[in-house]
Structure formats: structure tokens, C-alpha cells
Amino acid sequence: MPVKRPAIGFIFITLLLDVTGWGIIIPVMPNLVRELLGGSTSNLASVSLAATYGGWLIASYAITQFFCAPIVGGLSDRFGRRPVLLGSLFGFGIDYLVIAFAPSIIWLFAGRIIAGVMGASFSTAGAYIADISTPEKKAQNFGMLGAAFGLGFIIGPGIGGFLGNYGSRVPFFAAAALALLNFLYGYFILPESLKEENRRKFTWARANPIGTFKSLFRFKVVVGLFVSLALVYIAGHAVQSNWSYYTTEKFNWTPGQIGLSLVVIGVAVSVVQGGLIRVIIPKLGQQRSVYIGLALYALGFLLFAYATEAWMMYAFTVVYCMGGIAGPALQGIMSEVLPANEQGELQGGFTSMMSASSIIGPPIMNGLFAYFTGPKAPIYFPGAAMLLGAVLTLASAIWARSSMKKNMKPVEVKAE
């Protein structure tokens, strides 16, 4: 098809629909896992057991992403972002249908593996945004990823919580329909962003996690910031993988209440990523934004860990989501270091690193939650995973500061 003028609006809508579909399933996933483990809707397995399986479900998706994301990133650098993004959307549609019809827990794993092989929407979208952004706008435009994520979380969990009242499988059919409609939208509307002169030859030597990291790690600052991001992503699973289980166990929330809480998180993320980030990062500079964002993340984890009332989870969400300024700032710093024809590889590297952290994070965080809420726990402490998240985030901040101090110029002067 003829190359059209790229527009951030196209990629934003595509990601919004994608995240909405993902958000639809989150409020009901714990109940579906409990039903399949217990054998029926009337014989549910314990929350702690479901959390353990939930962690390994996320890990199975992450393992396949870890090995497939560099291939997808290399293919997007060779053939363009559009075909890769469309394939990802189609794969998610198939994943949701497999889970919707799953007769046993093993089918949930099969669906997650399909999604891991095909799933590349965010990494490809990151490369797409790098293609069309000027250097001074990259960090702000990367914030659009977070804004789409946040807005999708406003819409998706609300729909999922409502549909969950009609059965734990109904939201998965809705998510499949949305993903396949998104595929059709992208096929007819989404333009290609990667110019022919910026494409590179696909090689298997670089289309694997080791080859990708070896290529990217030519830049010293990238090595340090990758480690920092990995610690943040592992820490993030204290919330991402645990939220539904934690709030169910500690506050006895229903799918509807979980959905509502995720709507609030979505609003907070959208405000930060879609609005505040465009003011805060230029004012503070990218490096200071990293430090302040990570400090707010760590504080958010601590507040969640020791919350004693349900309303506190809503109040503390503001602090936690303000930490979202750190991610786009880190991405912007690394993106500026690499040439135009390696942006897809960088985003593929991000996805592989996120996948590696998702192989480690969910089993650790959900396992920690399950242990401290199970019958053999020395003390009952559902917030144990949140506390570990705070520690890892502080370690990330220390590592990032050390890396940037050694390999970059001093922190930018605050804009007047």
C-alpha cells in the first residue's frame, strides 16, 4: 500500500484498543483460574493457590516473549512496523479465544504461549514512535504509550468487571472481538512509519536475546539503564501480577470492585503519562525525572504494602502512578544514544528485557504473596511482595544514578 503520512493518533488508537482488550480480562482472571483448579464455579480453589498459578501463567507468556521479541524487533527493522503490529493484534485475538473456551488450566498456558509468540504490540509501537519523533519530543511521545495504557485501563477493567457478573469467560470473548476489530482497523488505517533508507538487513545473529543485547550493549549507558529498568520491571510485578489476588485476599474485593480500582489507576496513569509528563520531563530534565520517578515508585510500594483500609489503595495510587515519569525518561535517554536503523532492535531489546523480568518477577512476587498468606506462613503479611518491590526500586535508582554519572554528562539544567 502507498506510504501515508505517519501520525501518532493512529498508533495511539491502536494501542488504546489493544490495552482495553487486555484490561477487560484482568478482573476475572483470578476467578477463572480458581474455577479451573477447583473443577467448577461452585468449588473454587484458594486465592493463594490461584496466585501461584497466575504467576506461572505470566511467566509462560514472558518466556516465549523473551525468545521471540528480538526476532520481531529485527523483522520490524527489515520489513517495517505495520505488518509486525498487525500480526501481533491477530495473535492476541486468537489467544483470548483459546482462553475463553479453555476446558482446563493447561489451555490457559497454551493461550498465553500463543500470545507470547505473536505479541509485540508495545515494542513495535515504541519503534514506530521513535521513527516519527524528533529527538526533543521522544520522551514526551513515549509517554503516549503510557497514556494509551492508562486510558485502556480506564475503559477495559470497567467493562471486564461488569461482564464478569455474567460469567468469568464472557470478558474473554469481548477481548477477542476487540483485538480482531483492532486488527481490521490497523489493516485499513495504520500507515507505515519506517522509511526504506532506514531499514536494515535481518540477521539471525542479532535476532535472539543474546545477539540483541550484545549489539545494544556497545553503548555503556545502555547497559546500566537496562539493569535499572529490569529491576523496576521485576518490582512492578508486586502490583501488576498481584493486584487482583492481593485485594481479593486482604479486602475481599469482587471482580467489579477490582475493575473499579483499575479504572482509577488508569485515570491516574493517563493524567501522568498523557499530560503531566509533557510538562515535568522538560522542566526537570530526563535524568532528574528518572530519580524522582523511581523514588515515588518506591514510596507507592511501601504505602500499598501497609494499607489497612480499602480506600487507602485508591489514595496511594496517586503516589505510585506519579512514579511513571521514570520509564519514558529512561527510554528517551537510551533512544537518543542509538541510530535510526536500530530503534526497532532497541524496542525488541526492551521487550526481551521486560520478558526476562516477567519470567522472574511473577513467580517471585506471587509466590511471596502465596507464602505469606498460606497456612505455613510465619506471619500473615499479604504486603510482602509490595515491600520487596520498594527495595528493588530503590536499588534501581542507585544503579541508574551510578550508570549515568559514569557514562553521561551532568544532569540537565532545569528549563526556565
Short mmCIF file of C-alpha atoms in Angstrom, two decimals:
data_model
loop_
_atom_site.label_atom_id
_atom_site.label_comp_id
_atom_site.label_asym_id
_atom_site.label_seq_id
_atom_site.Cartn_x
_atom_site.Cartn_y
_atom_site.Cartn_z
CA MET A 1 0.00 0.00 0.00
CA PRO A 2 1.20 3.58 -0.56
CA VAL A 3 3.06 5.07 2.38
CA LYS A 4 0.81 7.53 4.20
CA ARG A 5 1.84 10.41 6.45
CA PRO A 6 2.57 8.85 9.86
CA ALA A 7 0.53 10.18 12.77
CA ILE A 8 0.80 9.46 16.48
CA GLY A 9 -3.00 9.46 16.62
CA PHE A 10 -3.14 6.23 14.60
CA ILE A 11 -0.75 4.35 16.85
CA PHE A 12 -2.42 5.76 19.96
CA ILE A 13 -5.85 4.43 18.95
CA THR A 14 -4.38 1.05 18.00
CA LEU A 15 -2.69 0.72 21.39
CA LEU A 16 -5.77 2.01 23.19
CA LEU A 17 -7.91 -0.75 21.70
CA ASP A 18 -5.20 -3.32 22.43
CA VAL A 19 -4.87 -2.34 26.10
CA THR A 20 -8.64 -2.11 26.52
CA GLY A 21 -8.90 -5.75 25.45
CA TRP A 22 -6.17 -6.69 27.89
CA GLY A 23 -7.79 -4.69 30.69
CA ILE A 24 -11.14 -6.42 30.16
CA ILE A 25 -9.78 -9.79 31.30
CA ILE A 26 -7.84 -8.74 34.42
CA PRO A 27 -10.71 -8.52 36.94
CA VAL A 28 -11.94 -12.04 36.13
CA MET A 29 -8.65 -13.92 35.60
CA PRO A 30 -8.30 -14.91 39.30
CA ASN A 31 -11.83 -16.35 39.35
CA LEU A 32 -11.30 -18.27 36.11
CA VAL A 33 -8.07 -19.77 37.47
CA ARG A 34 -9.81 -20.69 40.73
CA GLU A 35 -12.68 -22.31 38.79
CA LEU A 36 -10.37 -24.41 36.61
CA LEU A 37 -8.26 -25.50 39.57
CA GLY A 38 -11.30 -26.27 41.72
CA GLY A 39 -13.19 -28.08 38.98
CA SER A 40 -16.34 -25.92 38.86
CA THR A 41 -17.78 -22.47 39.56
CA SER A 42 -19.09 -23.70 42.91
CA ASN A 43 -15.83 -25.30 44.05
CA LEU A 44 -13.19 -22.57 43.93
CA ALA A 45 -9.52 -23.09 44.76
CA SER A 46 -7.87 -20.83 47.36
CA VAL A 47 -6.64 -17.35 46.41
CA SER A 48 -3.07 -18.22 47.38
CA LEU A 49 -3.05 -21.31 45.10
CA ALA A 50 -4.59 -19.33 42.23
CA ALA A 51 -1.95 -16.61 42.71
CA THR A 52 0.81 -19.20 42.33
CA TYR A 53 -0.63 -20.46 39.04
CA GLY A 54 -1.29 -16.88 37.95
CA GLY A 55 2.38 -16.08 38.39
CA TRP A 56 3.41 -19.03 36.24
CA LEU A 57 0.85 -18.09 33.57
CA ILE A 58 2.51 -14.71 33.24
CA ALA A 59 5.94 -16.36 33.23
CA SER A 60 4.95 -18.72 30.37
CA TYR A 61 3.97 -15.69 28.28
CA ALA A 62 7.22 -13.97 29.23
CA ILE A 63 9.46 -16.93 28.31
CA THR A 64 8.12 -17.04 24.76
CA GLN A 65 8.31 -13.23 24.52
CA PHE A 66 11.93 -13.32 25.66
CA PHE A 67 12.97 -15.50 22.73
CA CYS A 68 10.57 -14.14 20.11
CA ALA A 69 10.73 -10.37 20.76
CA PRO A 70 14.24 -9.90 19.23
CA ILE A 71 13.07 -11.74 16.11
CA VAL A 72 10.04 -9.49 15.91
CA GLY A 73 12.18 -6.39 16.50
CA GLY A 74 14.58 -7.43 13.73
CA LEU A 75 11.71 -8.16 11.35
CA SER A 76 10.21 -4.73 12.04
CA ASP A 77 13.57 -3.11 11.22
CA ARG A 78 13.67 -5.07 7.95
CA PHE A 79 10.06 -5.11 6.72
CA GLY A 80 8.51 -2.20 8.63
CA ARG A 81 6.40 -1.73 11.74
CA ARG A 82 2.94 -2.13 10.16
CA PRO A 83 2.96 -5.88 9.25
CA VAL A 84 4.51 -6.84 12.59
CA LEU A 85 1.95 -4.83 14.54
CA LEU A 86 -0.94 -6.37 12.59
CA GLY A 87 0.37 -9.88 13.24
CA SER A 88 0.58 -9.09 16.94
CA LEU A 89 -3.03 -7.91 17.10
CA PHE A 90 -4.27 -11.02 15.29
CA GLY A 91 -2.29 -13.25 17.68
CA PHE A 92 -3.88 -11.63 20.72
CA GLY A 93 -7.34 -12.27 19.25
CA ILE A 94 -6.56 -15.98 18.93
CA ASP A 95 -5.13 -16.05 22.47
CA TYR A 96 -8.33 -14.66 24.00
CA LEU A 97 -10.48 -17.17 22.12
CA VAL A 98 -8.36 -20.10 23.29
CA ILE A 99 -8.70 -18.94 26.91
CA ALA A 100 -12.45 -18.28 26.53
CA PHE A 101 -13.02 -21.93 25.51
CA ALA A 102 -10.38 -23.40 27.88
CA PRO A 103 -11.66 -26.66 29.47
CA SER A 104 -8.65 -26.97 31.82
CA ILE A 105 -5.78 -24.94 33.25
CA ILE A 106 -3.36 -26.27 30.62
CA TRP A 107 -5.33 -24.42 27.93
CA LEU A 108 -4.68 -21.14 29.72
CA PHE A 109 -0.98 -21.84 29.38
CA ALA A 110 -1.46 -22.66 25.68
CA GLY A 111 -3.22 -19.35 25.11
CA ARG A 112 -0.51 -17.41 26.92
CA ILE A 113 2.20 -19.08 24.83
CA ILE A 114 0.39 -18.13 21.61
CA ALA A 115 0.22 -14.53 22.82
CA GLY A 116 3.92 -14.62 23.73
CA VAL A 117 4.93 -15.78 20.25
CA MET A 118 2.76 -13.22 18.45
CA GLY A 119 2.64 -10.40 20.98
CA ALA A 120 4.76 -7.42 20.01
CA SER A 121 2.34 -4.51 20.01
CA PHE A 122 4.07 -2.30 22.56
CA SER A 123 7.63 -2.91 21.39
CA THR A 124 6.68 -2.28 17.76
CA ALA A 125 4.68 0.79 18.79
CA GLY A 126 7.75 2.07 20.63
CA ALA A 127 9.82 1.69 17.46
CA TYR A 128 7.02 3.36 15.47
CA ILE A 129 7.08 6.37 17.79
CA ALA A 130 10.89 6.53 17.59
CA ASP A 131 10.58 6.61 13.77
CA ILE A 132 8.31 9.65 13.69
CA SER A 133 9.59 11.67 16.67
CA THR A 134 12.19 14.42 16.77
CA PRO A 135 14.90 13.99 19.45
CA GLU A 136 13.43 16.65 21.73
CA LYS A 137 9.97 15.07 21.55
CA LYS A 138 10.86 11.40 22.01
CA ALA A 139 10.43 11.20 25.78
CA GLN A 140 7.08 13.01 25.61
CA ASN A 141 5.87 10.83 22.73
CA PHE A 142 6.96 7.67 24.53
CA GLY A 143 4.63 8.93 27.23
CA MET A 144 1.80 8.33 24.73
CA LEU A 145 2.39 4.60 25.25
CA GLY A 146 1.69 5.12 28.93
CA ALA A 147 -1.30 7.32 28.15
CA ALA A 148 -2.83 4.64 25.91
CA PHE A 149 -2.12 2.09 28.62
CA GLY A 150 -3.80 4.28 31.22
CA LEU A 151 -6.86 5.12 29.14
CA GLY A 152 -7.26 1.48 28.14
CA PHE A 153 -7.22 0.67 31.84
CA ILE A 154 -9.98 3.18 32.42
CA ILE A 155 -12.20 1.51 29.84
CA GLY A 156 -11.15 -2.16 29.94
CA PRO A 157 -11.38 -3.15 33.60
CA GLY A 158 -14.71 -1.33 33.97
CA ILE A 159 -16.11 -3.37 31.08
CA GLY A 160 -14.47 -6.55 32.39
CA GLY A 161 -15.81 -6.08 35.90
CA PHE A 162 -19.32 -5.57 34.50
CA LEU A 163 -19.17 -8.52 32.08
CA GLY A 164 -17.69 -10.70 34.83
CA ASN A 165 -21.08 -10.62 36.52
CA TYR A 166 -22.35 -12.78 33.64
CA GLY A 167 -19.55 -15.35 33.89
CA SER A 168 -15.77 -15.45 34.12
CA ARG A 169 -15.39 -16.35 30.42
CA VAL A 170 -17.60 -13.62 28.92
CA PRO A 171 -14.91 -10.90 29.12
CA PHE A 172 -12.51 -13.04 27.08
CA PHE A 173 -14.96 -13.17 24.17
CA ALA A 174 -15.26 -9.38 24.36
CA ALA A 175 -11.45 -9.02 24.42
CA ALA A 176 -11.11 -11.34 21.38
CA ALA A 177 -13.66 -9.30 19.44
CA LEU A 178 -11.84 -6.07 20.30
CA ALA A 179 -8.43 -7.45 19.28
CA LEU A 180 -9.73 -8.69 15.92
CA LEU A 181 -11.56 -5.41 15.26
CA ASN A 182 -8.31 -3.64 16.10
CA PHE A 183 -6.56 -5.81 13.53
CA LEU A 184 -9.06 -4.69 10.89
CA TYR A 185 -8.69 -1.06 11.95
CA GLY A 186 -4.92 -1.27 11.62
CA TYR A 187 -5.14 -3.04 8.25
CA PHE A 188 -7.18 -0.25 6.69
CA ILE A 189 -5.94 2.81 8.63
CA LEU A 190 -2.46 2.37 10.11
CA PRO A 191 0.33 3.75 7.86
CA GLU A 192 3.92 2.51 7.70
CA SER A 193 6.44 4.64 9.62
CA LEU A 194 9.84 3.17 8.72
CA LYS A 195 11.41 4.70 5.62
CA GLU A 196 13.14 2.39 3.15
CA GLU A 197 16.51 4.07 3.71
CA ASN A 198 16.30 3.36 7.45
CA ARG A 199 15.72 -0.38 7.08
CA ARG A 200 18.43 -2.91 7.80
CA LYS A 201 19.12 -6.49 6.83
CA PHE A 202 17.63 -9.16 9.07
CA THR A 203 20.26 -11.47 10.60
CA TRP A 204 19.71 -14.39 12.95
CA ALA A 205 22.90 -13.45 14.81
CA ARG A 206 21.11 -10.37 16.14
CA ALA A 207 17.58 -11.84 16.17
CA ASN A 208 17.95 -13.52 19.55
CA PRO A 209 18.16 -12.14 23.08
CA ILE A 210 21.93 -12.61 23.37
CA GLY A 211 22.64 -11.10 19.95
CA THR A 212 20.29 -8.18 20.60
CA PHE A 213 21.80 -7.39 24.00
CA LYS A 214 25.34 -7.75 22.62
CA SER A 215 24.57 -5.25 19.87
CA LEU A 216 22.85 -2.76 22.18
CA PHE A 217 25.45 -3.09 24.92
CA ARG A 218 28.06 -1.45 22.71
CA PHE A 219 26.82 1.67 24.49
CA LYS A 220 27.86 1.69 28.15
CA VAL A 221 24.97 3.81 29.36
CA VAL A 222 22.50 1.37 27.76
CA VAL A 223 23.96 -1.49 29.82
CA GLY A 224 23.46 0.32 33.11
CA LEU A 225 19.99 1.63 32.31
CA PHE A 226 18.86 -1.80 31.09
CA VAL A 227 19.79 -3.22 34.50
CA SER A 228 17.93 -0.35 36.18
CA LEU A 229 14.81 -0.95 34.07
CA ALA A 230 14.99 -4.69 34.72
CA LEU A 231 14.88 -4.08 38.48
CA VAL A 232 11.91 -1.74 38.04
CA TYR A 233 10.03 -4.27 35.90
CA ILE A 234 10.64 -7.07 38.40
CA ALA A 235 9.48 -4.79 41.21
CA GLY A 236 6.41 -3.78 39.19
CA HIS A 237 5.05 -7.32 39.33
CA ALA A 238 4.37 -6.79 43.02
CA VAL A 239 1.45 -4.71 41.73
CA GLN A 240 0.85 -5.91 38.16
CA SER A 241 0.75 -9.63 38.88
CA ASN A 242 -0.58 -9.37 42.41
CA TRP A 243 -3.21 -6.63 42.46
CA SER A 244 -6.27 -8.82 41.91
CA TYR A 245 -5.08 -11.50 44.33
CA TYR A 246 -3.87 -9.01 46.96
CA THR A 247 -7.11 -7.00 47.04
CA THR A 248 -9.22 -10.16 47.00
CA GLU A 249 -7.33 -11.63 49.94
CA LYS A 250 -6.89 -8.51 52.05
CA PHE A 251 -10.12 -6.60 51.33
CA ASN A 252 -12.36 -9.35 49.89
CA TRP A 253 -12.95 -7.36 46.69
CA THR A 254 -15.23 -8.70 43.94
CA PRO A 255 -14.36 -8.59 40.21
CA GLY A 256 -16.46 -5.42 39.96
CA GLN A 257 -14.51 -3.73 42.75
CA ILE A 258 -11.21 -4.84 41.25
CA GLY A 259 -12.33 -3.43 37.91
CA LEU A 260 -13.25 -0.11 39.51
CA SER A 261 -9.86 0.14 41.23
CA LEU A 262 -8.10 -0.48 37.92
CA VAL A 263 -10.23 2.24 36.32
CA VAL A 264 -8.90 4.66 38.95
CA ILE A 265 -5.33 3.51 38.24
CA GLY A 266 -5.99 4.01 34.54
CA VAL A 267 -7.16 7.58 35.13
CA ALA A 268 -4.06 8.35 37.22
CA VAL A 269 -1.71 6.82 34.64
CA SER A 270 -3.40 8.72 31.79
CA VAL A 271 -3.10 12.04 33.62
CA VAL A 272 0.59 11.46 34.33
CA GLN A 273 1.63 9.90 31.00
CA GLY A 274 -0.66 11.86 28.71
CA GLY A 275 -0.39 15.27 30.35
CA LEU A 276 1.94 15.87 33.29
CA ILE A 277 4.87 14.09 31.68
CA ARG A 278 4.97 16.66 28.87
CA VAL A 279 5.47 19.38 31.46
CA ILE A 280 7.50 17.56 34.10
CA ILE A 281 10.25 15.99 31.94
CA PRO A 282 11.14 19.22 30.05
CA LYS A 283 11.20 21.11 33.37
CA LEU A 284 13.22 18.58 35.37
CA GLY A 285 15.27 17.08 32.57
CA GLN A 286 15.34 13.37 31.74
CA GLN A 287 17.90 12.36 34.36
CA ARG A 288 16.21 14.11 37.29
CA SER A 289 12.88 12.68 36.11
CA VAL A 290 14.37 9.19 36.46
CA TYR A 291 15.49 9.76 40.06
CA ILE A 292 12.29 11.43 41.24
CA GLY A 293 10.06 8.91 39.44
CA LEU A 294 11.83 5.92 40.99
CA ALA A 295 11.62 7.47 44.46
CA LEU A 296 7.85 7.91 44.05
CA TYR A 297 7.51 4.32 42.84
CA ALA A 298 9.29 3.02 45.92
CA LEU A 299 7.10 5.11 48.22
CA GLY A 300 3.99 3.84 46.43
CA PHE A 301 5.00 0.22 47.01
CA LEU A 302 5.53 0.87 50.72
CA LEU A 303 2.16 2.55 51.10
CA PHE A 304 0.38 -0.32 49.32
CA ALA A 305 2.16 -2.89 51.49
CA TYR A 306 0.93 -1.38 54.74
CA ALA A 307 -2.55 -0.21 53.66
CA THR A 308 -5.11 -1.18 56.28
CA GLU A 309 -8.31 0.10 54.65
CA ALA A 310 -9.64 -0.35 51.13
CA TRP A 311 -9.87 3.41 50.49
CA MET A 312 -6.12 3.69 51.07
CA MET A 313 -5.44 1.68 47.92
CA TYR A 314 -7.15 4.43 45.93
CA ALA A 315 -5.33 7.27 47.71
CA PHE A 316 -1.89 5.67 47.43
CA THR A 317 -2.41 5.05 43.71
CA VAL A 318 -1.70 8.74 43.08
CA VAL A 319 1.81 8.48 44.55
CA TYR A 320 2.54 5.21 42.76
CA CYS A 321 1.40 6.45 39.34
CA MET A 322 3.42 9.67 39.64
CA GLY A 323 6.45 7.39 39.51
CA GLY A 324 5.51 6.80 35.87
CA ILE A 325 7.68 9.73 34.79
CA ALA A 326 10.75 7.49 35.19
CA GLY A 327 10.03 4.99 32.37
CA PRO A 328 9.64 7.40 29.41
CA ALA A 329 12.66 9.38 30.65
CA LEU A 330 14.82 6.23 30.67
CA GLN A 331 13.53 5.23 27.23
CA GLY A 332 14.21 8.70 25.89
CA ILE A 333 17.81 8.64 27.16
CA MET A 334 18.54 5.27 25.56
CA SER A 335 16.74 6.09 22.32
CA GLU A 336 18.90 9.18 21.82
CA VAL A 337 22.07 7.08 22.00
CA LEU A 338 21.18 4.69 19.14
CA PRO A 339 20.97 5.39 15.37
CA ALA A 340 17.64 5.43 13.48
CA ASN A 341 18.07 1.97 11.94
CA GLU A 342 18.47 0.30 15.37
CA GLN A 343 15.37 1.69 17.10
CA GLY A 344 13.37 -1.49 16.37
CA GLU A 345 16.18 -3.57 17.82
CA LEU A 346 16.20 -1.34 20.90
CA GLN A 347 12.46 -1.78 21.39
CA GLY A 348 12.82 -5.52 20.83
CA GLY A 349 15.55 -5.46 23.46
CA PHE A 350 13.19 -3.64 25.83
CA THR A 351 10.57 -6.32 25.26
CA SER A 352 13.06 -9.16 25.81
CA MET A 353 14.27 -7.50 28.99
CA MET A 354 10.67 -6.99 30.16
CA SER A 355 10.00 -10.63 29.33
CA ALA A 356 13.07 -11.77 31.25
CA SER A 357 11.88 -9.78 34.26
CA SER A 358 8.40 -11.29 33.79
CA ILE A 359 9.92 -14.76 33.91
CA ILE A 360 11.46 -13.87 37.27
CA GLY A 361 9.00 -11.34 38.74
CA PRO A 362 5.58 -13.06 38.81
CA PRO A 363 6.74 -16.37 40.33
CA ILE A 364 8.72 -14.47 42.98
CA MET A 365 6.05 -11.87 43.78
CA ASN A 366 3.05 -14.18 43.57
CA GLY A 367 4.99 -16.90 45.35
CA LEU A 368 5.89 -14.49 48.14
CA PHE A 369 2.25 -13.41 48.41
CA ALA A 370 1.08 -17.05 48.44
CA TYR A 371 3.63 -17.99 51.12
CA PHE A 372 2.77 -15.13 53.47
CA THR A 373 -0.98 -15.73 53.09
CA GLY A 374 -0.76 -19.53 53.21
CA PRO A 375 -1.07 -21.91 56.18
CA LYS A 376 2.71 -22.26 56.66
CA ALA A 377 3.46 -18.52 56.87
CA PRO A 378 5.47 -17.47 59.95
CA ILE A 379 3.41 -14.26 59.96
CA TYR A 380 0.37 -13.23 57.92
CA PHE A 381 1.59 -10.40 55.67
CA PRO A 382 -0.10 -10.04 52.21
CA GLY A 383 2.04 -6.96 51.52
CA ALA A 384 5.35 -8.86 51.48
CA ALA A 385 5.66 -8.62 47.69
CA MET A 386 4.97 -4.87 47.79
CA LEU A 387 7.77 -4.43 50.35
CA LEU A 388 10.20 -6.31 48.11
CA GLY A 389 9.09 -4.08 45.21
CA ALA A 390 10.10 -0.99 47.19
CA VAL A 391 13.55 -2.43 47.91
CA LEU A 392 14.17 -3.33 44.25
CA THR A 393 13.04 0.10 43.06
CA LEU A 394 15.46 1.85 45.40
CA ALA A 395 18.22 -0.43 44.10
CA SER A 396 17.22 0.57 40.56
CA ALA A 397 17.54 4.27 41.40
CA ILE A 398 21.03 3.76 42.85
CA TRP A 399 22.11 1.75 39.79
CA ALA A 400 20.71 4.32 37.33
CA ARG A 401 22.46 7.18 39.11
CA SER A 402 25.77 5.35 39.09
CA SER A 403 25.47 4.48 35.39
CA MET A 404 24.52 7.97 34.23
CA LYS A 405 27.14 9.60 36.45
CA LYS A 406 29.87 7.49 34.85
CA ASN A 407 28.71 7.48 31.23
CA MET A 408 26.75 10.68 30.63
CA LYS A 409 27.07 14.42 31.01
CA PRO A 410 25.82 16.01 34.25
CA VAL A 411 22.08 16.23 34.92
CA GLU A 412 20.35 18.74 32.66
CA VAL A 413 19.78 22.22 33.97
CA LYS A 414 16.12 22.93 34.73
CA ALA A 415 14.41 24.75 31.90
CA GLU A 416 13.30 28.30 32.65
#
